[in-house]
Coordinates of C-alpha atoms in Angstrom, one line a residue:
M1 CA -134.0 92.5 57.6
A2 CA -135.4 95.8 56.5
G3 CA -139.0 96.5 57.6
T4 CA -140.1 97.8 54.2
E5 CA -138.8 94.8 52.4
L6 CA -140.3 92.4 54.9
A7 CA -143.7 94.1 54.5
R8 CA -143.4 93.8 50.7
L9 CA -142.5 90.2 50.9
N10 CA -145.4 89.4 53.3
D11 CA -147.8 91.2 50.9
S12 CA -146.5 88.9 48.1
L13 CA -147.0 85.9 50.2
Q14 CA -150.6 86.8 50.9
R15 CA -151.7 88.3 47.6
G16 CA -149.3 87.1 44.9
D17 CA -149.7 84.2 42.6
L18 CA -147.9 80.9 43.2
A19 CA -144.7 82.0 41.6
A20 CA -144.6 85.3 43.6
Q21 CA -145.4 83.4 46.8
A22 CA -142.5 80.9 46.2
A23 CA -140.1 83.7 45.4
A24 CA -141.1 85.7 48.5
A25 CA -140.8 82.7 50.8
E26 CA -137.3 81.9 49.4
R27 CA -136.2 85.5 49.9
I28 CA -137.5 85.6 53.5
V29 CA -135.6 82.4 54.3
A30 CA -132.4 83.8 52.7
L31 CA -132.7 87.0 54.6
Q32 CA -133.2 85.2 57.9
D33 CA -130.1 83.0 57.2
A34 CA -128.1 86.1 56.3
D35 CA -129.1 87.7 59.7
D36 CA -127.7 84.6 61.4
I37 CA -124.4 84.6 59.6
D38 CA -121.8 86.6 61.5
W39 CA -118.1 85.5 61.6
T40 CA -116.0 86.1 64.7
F41 CA -112.3 85.3 65.1
T42 CA -111.0 85.3 68.6
L43 CA -107.4 84.8 69.9
A44 CA -106.9 82.6 73.0
D45 CA -104.1 81.8 75.4
K46 CA -102.6 78.4 76.2
F47 CA -105.5 77.6 78.6
W48 CA -108.0 78.6 75.9
T49 CA -109.0 81.8 77.8
R50 CA -110.5 84.1 75.2
G51 CA -108.7 87.4 74.4
D52 CA -109.1 90.0 71.8
Q53 CA -111.0 89.6 68.5
W54 CA -109.6 90.4 65.1
G55 CA -112.3 92.8 64.0
S56 CA -111.3 95.1 61.2
D57 CA -107.6 94.1 61.4
L58 CA -108.5 90.8 59.6
M59 CA -107.7 91.1 55.9
E60 CA -108.6 87.6 54.8
A61 CA -109.2 84.2 56.3
S62 CA -109.8 80.8 54.7
G63 CA -109.8 77.2 55.9
N64 CA -111.2 73.7 55.5
D65 CA -112.5 70.9 57.7
P66 CA -111.8 67.5 56.1
R67 CA -113.4 64.3 57.3
N68 CA -111.3 62.2 59.8
D69 CA -108.3 64.5 59.4
K70 CA -106.9 67.7 60.8
A71 CA -108.3 70.9 59.5
A72 CA -106.2 73.9 58.5
A73 CA -106.8 77.7 58.4
T74 CA -104.9 80.7 57.2
L75 CA -105.5 84.2 58.7
K76 CA -104.0 87.3 57.1
T77 CA -103.8 90.3 59.4
K78 CA -102.7 93.9 59.1
G79 CA -99.2 94.4 60.2
G80 CA -100.0 97.1 62.7
S81 CA -102.5 95.0 64.7
E82 CA -101.9 94.5 68.4
L83 CA -102.6 90.8 67.9
V84 CA -99.3 90.3 66.0
A85 CA -97.2 90.3 69.1
Q86 CA -99.4 87.7 70.7
M87 CA -99.4 85.5 67.6
K88 CA -95.6 85.6 67.5
E89 CA -95.6 83.8 70.9
C90 CA -96.5 80.6 69.1
R91 CA -92.8 79.8 69.1
H92 CA -93.0 79.3 72.9
T93 CA -96.5 78.3 73.7
L94 CA -100.0 77.5 72.4
V95 CA -101.8 80.4 70.7
G96 CA -105.4 79.4 70.0
V97 CA -107.8 80.8 67.4
I98 CA -111.5 80.3 67.7
V99 CA -113.6 80.8 64.6
E100 CA -117.4 80.9 64.9
T101 CA -120.3 81.4 62.5
A102 CA -124.0 80.4 62.6
G103 CA -123.7 78.0 65.5
V104 CA -120.5 76.4 64.1
K105 CA -117.2 76.6 66.0
W106 CA -113.7 75.6 64.9
A107 CA -110.7 75.6 67.3
F108 CA -107.3 76.0 65.8
Y109 CA -103.8 76.6 67.1
I110 CA -101.1 78.7 65.3
N111 CA -98.6 76.3 63.8
E112 CA -96.6 78.9 62.0
H113 CA -96.6 82.7 62.0
T114 CA -95.1 84.8 59.2
Y115 CA -94.4 88.5 59.5
E116 CA -93.3 90.0 56.3
N117 CA -92.9 93.4 54.6
Q118 CA -93.6 94.1 51.0
R119 CA -93.5 97.5 49.4
A120 CA -93.3 99.2 52.8
Q121 CA -96.4 97.3 54.1
W122 CA -96.2 94.8 57.0
T123 CA -98.6 91.9 57.0
S124 CA -99.1 89.0 59.4
T125 CA -100.0 85.5 58.2
A126 CA -101.0 82.8 60.7
S127 CA -101.0 79.2 59.4
C128 CA -103.2 77.2 61.8
L129 CA -104.1 73.6 62.4
S130 CA -107.2 72.3 64.2
I131 CA -107.1 70.7 67.6
Y132 CA -107.8 67.4 65.8
D133 CA -104.1 67.4 65.4
I134 CA -103.7 66.1 69.0
L135 CA -104.6 62.7 67.7
Y136 CA -101.4 62.6 65.6
Y137 CA -99.4 63.1 68.9
L138 CA -101.0 60.3 70.9
I139 CA -98.8 57.2 70.3
I140 CA -100.4 53.8 70.8
W141 CA -98.1 51.6 73.0
P142 CA -98.4 47.8 72.8
S143 CA -99.3 47.7 76.6
W144 CA -100.4 51.2 77.7
W145 CA -100.7 50.1 81.4
L146 CA -97.0 49.0 81.6
P147 CA -93.7 50.9 81.6
L148 CA -92.2 51.6 78.3
Q149 CA -89.2 49.4 79.2
A150 CA -91.4 46.4 79.7
Q151 CA -93.7 45.6 76.8
P152 CA -94.2 41.8 76.6
F153 CA -96.9 42.0 73.9
S154 CA -95.5 43.1 70.5
H155 CA -98.6 45.0 69.5
A156 CA -101.8 46.5 71.0
I157 CA -104.9 44.5 70.0
F158 CA -108.1 46.2 69.0
V159 CA -111.1 44.0 68.0
G160 CA -114.8 44.9 68.0
P161 CA -117.2 47.5 66.6
L162 CA -115.3 50.3 65.0
V163 CA -116.7 53.1 67.2
T164 CA -115.8 51.3 70.4
V165 CA -112.4 50.4 69.0
I166 CA -111.5 54.1 68.2
E167 CA -112.9 55.3 71.6
N168 CA -110.8 52.7 73.4
M169 CA -107.7 53.6 71.4
I170 CA -107.9 57.3 72.2
T171 CA -108.9 56.7 75.8
E172 CA -106.0 54.5 76.6
C173 CA -103.5 57.0 75.2
A174 CA -105.2 59.9 77.0
L175 CA -105.3 58.1 80.4
R176 CA -101.6 57.1 80.1
I177 CA -100.5 60.7 79.6
Q178 CA -103.1 62.6 81.6
L179 CA -102.7 60.4 84.7
G180 CA -98.9 60.1 84.3
I181 CA -99.0 56.3 84.5
W182 CA -95.5 55.0 85.1
E183 CA -94.1 58.5 84.4
F184 CA -91.6 58.2 87.2
V185 CA -90.3 54.8 86.0
N186 CA -90.2 55.7 82.4
N187 CA -88.2 58.9 82.9
A188 CA -85.9 57.4 85.6
L189 CA -85.1 54.3 83.6
S190 CA -84.6 56.4 80.5
L191 CA -81.9 58.4 82.5
N192 CA -83.7 61.7 82.2
P193 CA -81.5 64.1 84.2
D194 CA -84.4 66.5 84.8
V195 CA -85.9 65.1 88.0
R196 CA -88.9 67.4 87.6
A197 CA -90.0 65.3 84.6
W198 CA -90.2 62.3 86.8
F199 CA -93.2 63.9 88.5
G200 CA -94.2 66.1 85.6
T201 CA -97.9 65.3 85.5
I202 CA -98.5 65.9 89.2
L203 CA -96.4 69.1 89.3
Q204 CA -98.4 70.5 86.3
S205 CA -101.7 69.6 88.0
V206 CA -100.7 71.3 91.3
Q207 CA -99.4 74.3 89.4
N208 CA -102.5 74.8 87.2
N209 CA -105.3 73.5 89.5
G210 CA -103.9 73.6 93.1
L211 CA -103.5 70.8 95.6
S212 CA -106.9 69.2 96.2
P213 CA -108.9 66.0 95.3
E214 CA -110.7 68.0 92.6
A215 CA -107.4 68.9 91.0
F216 CA -106.5 65.3 90.4
L217 CA -110.0 64.7 88.9
E218 CA -109.3 67.7 86.6
M219 CA -105.9 66.2 85.7
A220 CA -107.6 63.1 84.4
K221 CA -109.7 65.2 82.0
T222 CA -107.0 67.6 80.8
P223 CA -106.7 68.1 77.9
L224 CA -108.8 65.3 76.4
H225 CA -112.2 63.9 77.2
V226 CA -113.7 61.0 75.2
V227 CA -117.4 60.7 74.9
R228 CA -118.0 56.9 75.3
T229 CA -120.6 54.8 73.5
N230 CA -122.2 51.8 75.3
P231 CA -120.3 48.9 73.7
F232 CA -123.4 46.7 73.9
L233 CA -125.3 49.3 71.8
D234 CA -122.6 49.9 69.3
T235 CA -123.9 48.9 65.8
S236 CA -120.8 50.0 63.8
P237 CA -119.0 47.5 61.6
L238 CA -116.6 45.0 63.1
V239 CA -112.8 45.6 62.7
A240 CA -109.6 43.9 63.9
R241 CA -106.3 45.7 64.0
T242 CA -102.9 45.3 65.7
V243 CA -100.9 48.5 66.3
R244 CA -97.3 49.1 67.5
M245 CA -96.1 52.7 68.3
E246 CA -98.3 54.4 65.7
S247 CA -100.3 57.6 66.3
C248 CA -104.0 57.5 66.9
G249 CA -104.6 59.9 64.0
T250 CA -102.7 57.7 61.5
V251 CA -104.5 54.5 62.6
I252 CA -107.9 56.2 62.5
K253 CA -107.4 57.6 59.1
D254 CA -106.5 54.1 57.8
L255 CA -109.3 52.3 59.7
T256 CA -112.2 54.6 58.7
K257 CA -111.5 55.1 55.0
A258 CA -113.7 52.2 54.1
Y259 CA -116.5 53.0 56.6
G260 CA -118.9 55.8 57.5
V261 CA -117.5 56.3 61.0
C262 CA -116.4 59.8 61.7
V263 CA -114.2 61.3 64.5
D264 CA -114.6 64.9 65.8
V265 CA -112.4 66.8 68.2
T266 CA -114.2 70.0 69.4
L267 CA -113.4 72.6 72.0
W268 CA -115.7 72.6 75.1
E269 CA -115.9 75.9 77.0
P270 CA -117.6 76.9 80.2
G271 CA -121.2 77.6 79.3
D272 CA -121.5 74.9 76.7
P273 CA -123.7 71.8 77.3
Q274 CA -121.8 69.0 79.0
P275 CA -120.8 66.4 76.3
D276 CA -122.2 63.5 78.5
K277 CA -123.5 62.9 82.0
W278 CA -120.1 61.7 83.2
A279 CA -118.0 64.6 82.0
N280 CA -118.6 67.4 84.6
L281 CA -116.2 69.6 82.7
T282 CA -115.3 73.0 84.3
K283 CA -112.4 74.2 82.2
P284 CA -111.8 74.3 78.4
T285 CA -111.4 70.7 77.2
Y286 CA -110.9 68.9 73.9
V287 CA -113.9 66.6 73.5
V288 CA -113.7 63.6 71.2
T289 CA -116.9 62.1 69.7
V290 CA -117.0 59.1 67.4
K291 CA -120.2 58.5 65.3
D292 CA -121.3 56.0 62.7
R293 CA -122.7 58.1 59.9
S294 CA -123.3 55.3 57.4
Q295 CA -127.1 55.3 58.1
I296 CA -127.2 51.5 58.0
E297 CA -129.6 50.3 60.7
G298 CA -130.1 46.8 62.0
P299 CA -133.1 45.1 63.6
T300 CA -132.0 45.1 67.3
G301 CA -130.2 48.3 67.9
T302 CA -127.5 46.4 69.8
V303 CA -124.0 45.1 69.1
L304 CA -125.7 42.1 67.4
D305 CA -126.4 44.5 64.5
S306 CA -122.7 45.0 64.1
V307 CA -122.2 41.3 63.5
L308 CA -125.2 41.1 61.2
R309 CA -124.3 44.1 59.0
T310 CA -120.7 42.8 58.7
T311 CA -122.1 39.5 57.6
V312 CA -124.4 41.2 55.1
D313 CA -121.6 43.4 53.8
L314 CA -119.4 40.3 53.3
G315 CA -122.1 38.5 51.4
G316 CA -122.7 41.4 49.2
S317 CA -119.0 41.9 48.4
L318 CA -118.9 38.3 47.0
G319 CA -121.1 39.3 44.1
D320 CA -124.7 38.3 43.3
I321 CA -124.5 34.9 45.1
F322 CA -127.0 36.0 47.8
S323 CA -129.2 38.2 45.6
P324 CA -132.0 39.3 46.0
V325 CA -131.7 38.8 49.8
I326 CA -128.6 41.1 49.9
Q327 CA -129.0 44.3 47.8
E328 CA -126.6 47.1 46.9
V329 CA -127.7 50.5 48.0
R330 CA -128.8 52.7 45.1
S331 CA -126.3 55.4 44.2
M332 CA -123.8 54.0 46.8
P333 CA -121.6 51.2 45.2
G334 CA -120.1 48.8 47.8
V335 CA -122.8 49.4 50.5
Y336 CA -125.2 46.5 51.0
T337 CA -128.5 46.0 52.9
A338 CA -130.8 43.0 53.5
P339 CA -134.3 44.2 54.3
L340 CA -135.5 40.6 54.9
L341 CA -133.0 40.4 57.7
G342 CA -133.8 43.9 59.1
V343 CA -130.6 45.6 57.8
N344 CA -131.8 48.8 56.1
F345 CA -130.4 52.0 54.7
V346 CA -131.9 55.4 55.8
E347 CA -132.0 57.9 53.0
P348 CA -130.0 61.1 53.6
Y349 CA -131.9 64.2 54.8
A350 CA -130.1 66.6 52.5
I351 CA -130.7 66.1 48.8
L352 CA -129.4 68.6 46.2
V353 CA -130.7 69.0 42.7
A354 CA -128.1 70.1 40.1
P355 CA -129.3 72.7 37.6
E356 CA -130.2 71.9 34.0
E357 CA -128.4 73.9 31.4
G358 CA -128.8 77.6 32.0
E359 CA -130.7 77.3 35.3
D360 CA -129.7 78.9 38.7
S361 CA -128.8 76.6 41.6
P362 CA -127.0 76.6 44.9
V363 CA -124.8 73.8 43.5
L364 CA -121.6 75.8 42.8
S365 CA -120.0 73.0 40.8
C366 CA -120.3 69.3 40.2
K367 CA -118.2 66.9 38.2
I368 CA -119.4 63.4 37.3
V369 CA -116.7 61.2 35.7
D370 CA -117.5 57.9 34.0
H371 CA -114.6 55.5 33.8
T372 CA -114.4 52.6 31.3
P373 CA -113.6 49.1 32.4
K374 CA -109.9 48.2 32.4
A375 CA -110.1 44.5 31.7
W376 CA -112.4 41.5 31.5
Q377 CA -109.6 39.0 32.2
I378 CA -107.5 39.0 35.4
I379 CA -104.2 37.1 35.9
I380 CA -102.7 36.9 39.4
G381 CA -99.7 35.2 41.0
G382 CA -96.0 35.0 40.3
K383 CA -94.7 32.1 42.4
S384 CA -95.3 28.4 42.4
P385 CA -96.4 26.7 45.6
K386 CA -93.4 26.0 47.9
W387 CA -94.2 22.3 48.0
L388 CA -94.0 22.1 44.2
N389 CA -90.6 23.9 44.0
D390 CA -89.3 21.6 46.8
L391 CA -90.6 18.6 44.9
I392 CA -88.8 19.7 41.7
N393 CA -85.6 20.4 43.5
A394 CA -85.7 17.0 45.3
T395 CA -86.4 15.2 42.1
L396 CA -83.5 16.9 40.3
S397 CA -81.2 16.1 43.2
W398 CA -82.3 12.4 43.1
L399 CA -81.6 12.3 39.3
I400 CA -78.1 13.8 39.7
D401 CA -77.2 11.4 42.5
S402 CA -78.6 8.5 40.5
L403 CA -76.7 9.5 37.3
M404 CA -73.4 9.9 39.2
I405 CA -73.8 6.4 40.7
V406 CA -74.5 4.9 37.2
I407 CA -71.6 6.5 35.6
G408 CA -69.4 6.1 38.6
F409 CA -68.5 9.8 38.9
T410 CA -68.2 11.6 42.2
G411 CA -67.8 15.2 43.4
V412 CA -70.9 16.7 41.7
P413 CA -73.2 18.3 44.3
S414 CA -76.7 17.0 44.4
N415 CA -78.2 20.5 44.7
L416 CA -76.5 21.7 41.5
L417 CA -79.9 22.3 39.8
D418 CA -81.7 23.8 42.8
G419 CA -83.9 26.6 41.6
F420 CA -84.1 25.2 38.0
M421 CA -87.7 25.2 36.8
N422 CA -88.9 27.0 40.0
D423 CA -92.0 29.1 39.5
A424 CA -92.7 27.3 36.2
F425 CA -95.8 25.4 37.2
F426 CA -99.0 26.6 38.8
A427 CA -97.4 30.0 39.4
L428 CA -100.2 31.9 37.7
Q429 CA -104.0 31.8 37.9
L430 CA -106.6 33.4 35.6
M431 CA -110.2 34.5 36.0
Q432 CA -112.4 35.7 33.1
H433 CA -115.5 37.9 33.8
Y434 CA -117.7 36.8 30.9
G435 CA -120.5 39.3 31.6
R436 CA -118.1 42.2 31.5
R437 CA -116.5 40.8 28.3
D438 CA -119.9 40.7 26.6
D439 CA -120.7 44.2 27.6
M440 CA -117.3 45.6 26.5
G441 CA -117.5 44.0 23.1
P442 CA -114.8 42.3 21.0
M443 CA -113.1 45.6 19.9
H444 CA -112.4 47.1 23.3
P445 CA -108.6 47.5 23.8
N446 CA -108.7 46.8 27.5
L447 CA -108.5 43.0 27.4
E448 CA -106.5 41.6 30.4
V449 CA -104.3 42.7 33.2
M450 CA -101.6 41.1 35.3
I451 CA -101.8 41.6 39.1
P452 CA -98.4 40.4 40.5
T453 CA -99.0 39.1 44.1
N454 CA -95.5 37.6 44.7
A455 CA -97.3 34.7 46.3
P456 CA -98.7 31.3 45.2
P457 CA -102.2 31.4 43.7
Y458 CA -104.9 28.7 44.1
N459 CA -105.7 29.4 47.7
I460 CA -108.2 31.5 49.7
E461 CA -105.9 34.6 49.4
A462 CA -106.2 34.3 45.7
V463 CA -110.0 34.5 45.9
F464 CA -109.7 37.8 47.8
S465 CA -107.2 39.0 45.2
F466 CA -109.5 38.2 42.3
L467 CA -112.5 39.9 43.9
T468 CA -110.4 43.0 44.6
A469 CA -109.0 43.0 41.1
L470 CA -112.4 42.6 39.5
H471 CA -113.7 45.5 41.5
D472 CA -110.7 47.8 40.7
T473 CA -110.9 47.1 37.0
R474 CA -114.7 47.6 36.7
G475 CA -116.3 50.5 35.0
Y476 CA -117.6 53.1 37.5
T477 CA -118.8 56.6 38.1
S478 CA -117.1 59.0 40.5
A479 CA -118.5 62.4 41.4
Q480 CA -117.7 65.5 43.4
A481 CA -120.0 68.4 44.1
T482 CA -119.7 71.7 45.9
V483 CA -122.7 73.5 47.3
L484 CA -123.0 77.0 48.9
N485 CA -124.0 77.3 52.5
A486 CA -127.1 79.4 53.5
P487 CA -128.1 82.1 52.7
F488 CA -126.8 81.3 49.2
G489 CA -128.0 77.7 49.4
P490 CA -130.9 75.7 50.9
Y491 CA -129.0 74.1 53.7
A492 CA -127.0 75.6 56.6
L493 CA -123.9 74.0 58.1
G494 CA -124.5 73.2 61.7
R495 CA -128.3 73.5 61.3
D496 CA -129.3 71.2 58.5
F497 CA -126.1 69.2 58.0
Q498 CA -122.5 68.8 59.1
R499 CA -119.3 67.5 57.9
D500 CA -119.3 63.7 57.7
V501 CA -123.0 63.1 57.0
L502 CA -124.4 61.6 53.8
M503 CA -125.8 63.9 51.2
S504 CA -127.3 63.1 47.8
L505 CA -126.9 64.9 44.5
V506 CA -129.5 64.5 41.7
Y507 CA -128.2 65.6 38.3
P508 CA -129.7 65.6 34.8
V509 CA -128.5 63.3 32.1
P510 CA -128.4 64.5 28.5
G511 CA -131.2 63.0 26.5
G512 CA -133.6 63.0 29.4
G513 CA -133.7 61.4 32.8
W514 CA -131.9 62.0 36.1
E515 CA -129.3 60.1 38.1
M516 CA -128.4 60.3 41.8
F517 CA -125.0 60.2 43.5
T518 CA -124.7 59.8 47.3
D519 CA -121.6 60.3 49.3
Y520 CA -120.3 61.8 52.5
V521 CA -119.6 65.5 53.0
E522 CA -115.8 65.2 52.8
D523 CA -114.9 68.8 53.6
T524 CA -116.4 72.1 54.5
P525 CA -114.0 74.8 53.1
W526 CA -114.7 78.4 54.0
R527 CA -113.5 81.8 53.0
V528 CA -113.9 85.2 54.6
T529 CA -112.8 88.5 53.1
Q530 CA -114.0 92.1 53.1
K531 CA -116.4 91.3 50.3
E532 CA -117.0 87.5 50.6
R533 CA -118.3 85.2 53.4
H534 CA -118.8 81.7 52.1
V535 CA -119.0 78.2 53.6
M536 CA -119.1 75.3 51.1
A537 CA -119.9 71.6 51.5
M538 CA -117.8 69.3 49.3
I539 CA -119.6 66.0 48.6
G540 CA -117.4 63.0 47.7
D541 CA -113.7 63.0 46.9
G542 CA -113.9 62.2 43.2
K543 CA -112.0 58.9 43.7
A544 CA -113.0 55.3 43.1
E545 CA -114.5 53.4 46.0
E546 CA -112.4 50.7 47.5
A547 CA -113.4 47.1 46.9
S548 CA -115.7 46.0 49.6
I549 CA -114.0 42.7 50.0
A550 CA -110.7 44.4 50.8
K551 CA -111.9 45.5 54.2
H552 CA -113.1 42.0 55.1
Q553 CA -109.7 40.7 54.0
R554 CA -108.1 43.2 56.4
F555 CA -110.5 42.1 59.2
I556 CA -109.6 38.4 58.8
T557 CA -105.9 39.2 58.7
G558 CA -106.3 41.4 61.7
L559 CA -107.9 38.5 63.6
Q560 CA -105.0 36.2 62.8
E561 CA -102.5 38.8 63.8
A562 CA -104.4 39.5 67.1
F563 CA -104.4 35.8 67.9
N564 CA -100.6 35.6 67.3
V565 CA -100.0 38.6 69.5
A566 CA -102.3 37.5 72.3
T567 CA -100.6 34.0 72.4
L568 CA -97.1 35.5 72.3
A569 CA -96.4 33.5 69.1
P570 CA -92.8 33.9 67.8
R571 CA -92.5 36.5 65.1
S572 CA -90.5 35.8 62.0

């Protein structure tokens, strides 16, 4: 910050009017943020030992950091850079890339390197993936503590608060690989001719860390360390899931889509604070942290809150039956609280105000989309109950046999008419939403929809299907906004907010008034060129929210599947 400009701004703060003081204060904050923003790109070897930085050889870089998924980055480098030869080694080994700015650090590895010549000019392009990608290469075995050749349980069972479930899932996979559990048996019985692989984990530990007790402790933490949450203090929502030979990344992406639980994989380096009091890390390590960002708080701060908030959420998803005890959070459809029961929502720290027509704002873009209702009448089903089809078949068989006896004719099979009139009675069920019909009016074209379920209606599953269908056909508002990072906006990534947290957008409505939209920061795309250095926060994904009842249906189904697996029930 130039001294003359700082003196001028301080003078405006002390002697100017209110408008001048506000403008000066905003300018000082922006200049301070600008001083803090410095991008560095560093190459690292397979042990994440830092090497050379890109410096002026970097032509352009861009990337993103989506929620609960692997991030990606692209680095374009001058063809004559000494770093090109090192990047080409990605075909043999890990080549790491560390990107840092304003207290934020991303760790990538080069997934693909392109070296091309156009018009007598060589350029290098490195396509990178974040270290979160390791979760897609951890496979969940049904029984992680047993050899692969002996898996008596068909699926792994995970039941409990979501944060603990995810931590257990990753920890089990990491321990199995990092400790080499049953590695000898698995390779020997799989007829692996390379005997070194039978002792692979121990040989790698001795090679990299030497032969000592400390080396085996290091082996248990390489490459992954999971920061554990006290399960008795885990207040995240309850889930139930059975898994068979799927990757952690795939299961996490599916489990968390309906919840505000977020998973981060970061690179710990010597000099960084220890992730927890149990870690005692000494070498670069991938650290996994799982956090509940939903900002729903219960009365006890213990696992009992997990049960309570799940119950409240289920009650809210059933409609207005429990109103006003259970209330929907303003600006967040499908999220419910019960203040009388001590289940409350904590408002987001970061709130953005979209500009009115012609005004300046750090909100780079925002899109609010209003969707009209799709139907006021829902039809589900497709098949009659099995007992009814069987009754019709048995009745027709009896009639055929009786008729043949009366007329004295033989040779006609009694099951001749089996299947006749099947799915003719009680195969369909209808539900009309009268309040929506009244709001839509008599002339709206969207009258009714058919939701084929390929299952008999008139049961508890049909209730869930109706509630889901009513939610999916409702009228709703979706939104997506992009805001510039400091110094071009009021908030700085890593200082005021981070990916995964809730952020609210307040926007003007034509004709007067304001509305608010709240959602998670889904992505933090960034771009660095010779003239541009921007980080953006993308709020929301622009999609419709899933029906709240659907996650409870999955939970109940998961409990049933877990019981069947635990009791070794025969599978059809």
